PDB file of C-alpha atoms in Angstrom:
ATOM      1  CA  UNK B   1       0.000   0.000   0.000  1.00  0.00           C
ATOM      2  CA  UNK B   2       2.775   2.475   0.917  1.00  0.00           C
ATOM      3  CA  UNK B   3       4.637   1.796  -2.345  1.00  0.00           C
ATOM      4  CA  UNK B   4       1.499   2.461  -4.405  1.00  0.00           C
ATOM      5  CA  UNK B   5       0.866   5.661  -2.464  1.00  0.00           C
ATOM      6  CA  UNK B   6       4.462   6.788  -2.930  1.00  0.00           C
ATOM      7  CA  UNK B   7       4.262   6.075  -6.657  1.00  0.00           C
ATOM      8  CA  UNK B   8       1.010   8.035  -6.916  1.00  0.00           C
ATOM      9  CA  UNK B   9       2.637  10.879  -4.964  1.00  0.00           C
ATOM     10  CA  UNK B  10       5.565  10.985  -7.407  1.00  0.00           C
ATOM     11  CA  UNK B  11       3.228  11.150 -10.384  1.00  0.00           C
ATOM     12  CA  UNK B  12       0.986  13.713  -8.699  1.00  0.00           C
ATOM     13  CA  UNK B  13       3.808  15.997  -7.600  1.00  0.00           C
ATOM     14  CA  UNK B  14       5.430  15.766 -11.028  1.00  0.00           C
ATOM     15  CA  UNK B  15       2.091  16.732 -12.559  1.00  0.00           C
ATOM     16  CA  UNK B  16       1.757  19.736 -10.235  1.00  0.00           C
ATOM     17  CA  UNK B  17       5.258  20.939 -11.064  1.00  0.00           C
ATOM     18  CA  UNK B  18       4.645  20.530 -14.791  1.00  0.00           C
ATOM     19  CA  UNK B  19       1.375  22.453 -14.415  1.00  0.00           C
ATOM     20  CA  UNK B  20       3.383  25.288 -12.858  1.00  0.00           C
ATOM     21  CA  UNK B  21       5.789  25.135 -15.787  1.00  0.00           C
ATOM     22  CA  UNK B  22       2.810  25.182 -18.141  1.00  0.00           C
ATOM     23  CA  UNK B  23       1.634  28.348 -16.405  1.00  0.00           C
ATOM     24  CA  UNK B  24       5.062  29.902 -16.942  1.00  0.00           C
ATOM     25  CA  UNK B  25       4.918  29.406 -20.719  1.00  0.00           C
ATOM     26  CA  UNK B  26       4.755  32.668 -22.638  1.00  0.00           C
ATOM     27  CA  UNK B  27       3.505  31.386 -25.994  1.00  0.00           C
ATOM     28  CA  UNK B  28       1.179  28.724 -27.363  1.00  0.00           C
ATOM     29  CA  UNK B  29       3.948  26.444 -28.646  1.00  0.00           C
ATOM     30  CA  UNK B  30       5.597  26.159 -25.235  1.00  0.00           C
ATOM     31  CA  UNK B  31       2.217  25.962 -23.519  1.00  0.00           C
ATOM     32  CA  UNK B  32       1.240  22.965 -25.670  1.00  0.00           C
ATOM     33  CA  UNK B  33       4.604  21.274 -25.090  1.00  0.00           C
ATOM     34  CA  UNK B  34       4.317  21.676 -21.316  1.00  0.00           C
ATOM     35  CA  UNK B  35       0.747  20.335 -21.423  1.00  0.00           C
ATOM     36  CA  UNK B  36       1.906  17.349 -23.491  1.00  0.00           C
ATOM     37  CA  UNK B  37       4.712  16.602 -21.038  1.00  0.00           C
ATOM     38  CA  UNK B  38       2.300  16.849 -18.122  1.00  0.00           C
ATOM     39  CA  UNK B  39      -0.123  14.428 -19.764  1.00  0.00           C
ATOM     40  CA  UNK B  40       2.737  12.056 -20.574  1.00  0.00           C
ATOM     41  CA  UNK B  41       4.011  12.196 -16.972  1.00  0.00           C
ATOM     42  CA  UNK B  42       0.539  11.400 -15.640  1.00  0.00           C
ATOM     43  CA  UNK B  43       0.388   8.299 -17.862  1.00  0.00           C
ATOM     44  CA  UNK B  44       3.935   7.075 -17.187  1.00  0.00           C
ATOM     45  CA  UNK B  45       4.961   4.714 -14.373  1.00  0.00           C
ATOM     46  CA  UNK B  46       7.299   6.492 -11.912  1.00  0.00           C
ATOM     47  CA  UNK B  47      10.382   4.408 -12.781  1.00  0.00           C
ATOM     48  CA  UNK B  48      10.028   5.572 -16.406  1.00  0.00           C
ATOM     49  CA  UNK B  49       9.574   9.297 -15.661  1.00  0.00           C
ATOM     50  CA  UNK B  50      13.253  10.138 -16.247  1.00  0.00           C
ATOM     51  CA  UNK B  51      13.055  10.833 -20.007  1.00  0.00           C
ATOM     52  CA  UNK B  52       9.891  12.922 -19.574  1.00  0.00           C
ATOM     53  CA  UNK B  53      11.604  14.971 -16.883  1.00  0.00           C
ATOM     54  CA  UNK B  54      14.739  15.446 -18.959  1.00  0.00           C
ATOM     55  CA  UNK B  55      12.532  16.924 -21.698  1.00  0.00           C
ATOM     56  CA  UNK B  56      10.767  19.096 -19.102  1.00  0.00           C
ATOM     57  CA  UNK B  57      14.119  20.446 -17.927  1.00  0.00           C
ATOM     58  CA  UNK B  58      15.097  21.149 -21.551  1.00  0.00           C
ATOM     59  CA  UNK B  59      11.787  22.983 -22.036  1.00  0.00           C
ATOM     60  CA  UNK B  60      12.488  25.032 -18.907  1.00  0.00           C
ATOM     61  CA  UNK B  61      15.891  25.976 -20.294  1.00  0.00           C
ATOM     62  CA  UNK B  62      14.303  26.953 -23.617  1.00  0.00           C
ATOM     63  CA  UNK B  63      11.649  29.047 -21.864  1.00  0.00           C
ATOM     64  CA  UNK B  64      14.294  30.858 -19.816  1.00  0.00           C
ATOM     65  CA  UNK B  65      16.457  31.651 -22.843  1.00  0.00           C
ATOM     66  CA  UNK B  66      13.420  32.821 -24.783  1.00  0.00           C
ATOM     67  CA  UNK B  67      12.452  35.169 -21.947  1.00  0.00           C
ATOM     68  CA  UNK B  68      16.004  36.507 -21.728  1.00  0.00           C
ATOM     69  CA  UNK B  69      16.039  37.139 -25.475  1.00  0.00           C
ATOM     70  CA  UNK B  70      12.802  39.112 -25.154  1.00  0.00           C
ATOM     71  CA  UNK B  71      13.987  40.962 -22.048  1.00  0.00           C
ATOM     72  CA  UNK B  72      11.071  39.611 -20.002  1.00  0.00           C
ATOM     73  CA  UNK B  73      12.630  39.573 -16.535  1.00  0.00           C
ATOM     74  CA  UNK B  74       9.427  38.628 -14.692  1.00  0.00           C
ATOM     75  CA  UNK B  75       8.838  35.583 -16.915  1.00  0.00           C
ATOM     76  CA  UNK B  76      12.503  34.592 -16.610  1.00  0.00           C
ATOM     77  CA  UNK B  77      12.398  34.714 -12.802  1.00  0.00           C
ATOM     78  CA  UNK B  78       9.161  32.682 -12.726  1.00  0.00           C
ATOM     79  CA  UNK B  79      10.545  30.083 -15.149  1.00  0.00           C
ATOM     80  CA  UNK B  80      13.808  29.783 -13.207  1.00  0.00           C
ATOM     81  CA  UNK B  81      11.858  29.171 -10.008  1.00  0.00           C
ATOM     82  CA  UNK B  82       9.738  26.506 -11.719  1.00  0.00           C
ATOM     83  CA  UNK B  83      12.827  24.826 -13.135  1.00  0.00           C
ATOM     84  CA  UNK B  84      14.675  24.877  -9.817  1.00  0.00           C
ATOM     85  CA  UNK B  85      11.698  23.404  -7.978  1.00  0.00           C
ATOM     86  CA  UNK B  86      11.226  20.719 -10.644  1.00  0.00           C
ATOM     87  CA  UNK B  87      14.907  19.774 -10.592  1.00  0.00           C
ATOM     88  CA  UNK B  88      15.112  19.691  -6.799  1.00  0.00           C
ATOM     89  CA  UNK B  89      12.041  17.449  -6.549  1.00  0.00           C
ATOM     90  CA  UNK B  90      13.309  15.111  -9.265  1.00  0.00           C
ATOM     91  CA  UNK B  91      16.775  14.757  -7.740  1.00  0.00           C
ATOM     92  CA  UNK B  92      15.410  14.253  -4.205  1.00  0.00           C
ATOM     93  CA  UNK B  93      12.918  11.661  -5.485  1.00  0.00           C
ATOM     94  CA  UNK B  94      15.686   9.834  -7.351  1.00  0.00           C
ATOM     95  CA  UNK B  95      14.081  10.554 -10.721  1.00  0.00           C
ATOM     96  CA  UNK B  96      17.139  12.378 -12.087  1.00  0.00           C
ATOM     97  CA  UNK B  97      20.795  11.975 -11.299  1.00  0.00           C
ATOM     98  CA  UNK B  98      22.202  14.962  -9.407  1.00  0.00           C
ATOM     99  CA  UNK B  99      24.621  16.762 -11.659  1.00  0.00           C
TER     100      UNK B  99
END
């Protein structure tokens, strides 16, 4: 029972963090990509979340660079916070290697 609950927690928390990233998107292309990643994470068993999360981190990086290019400091700060929270959760949960 505890393992199932933990697995559901990992999926749920990943979904919440990806929803926050989705909210940080500044255009429709990135919004759709974040939504697709969120849906994929919700349908993926926790041990297989790694590749989805790697793509989410790459999307975060892309969002941040895009905001910097446009000079949108507020969006950049929000996206950095989302990315840091996503990375910290993933590393602590053992879903990504630290480093």
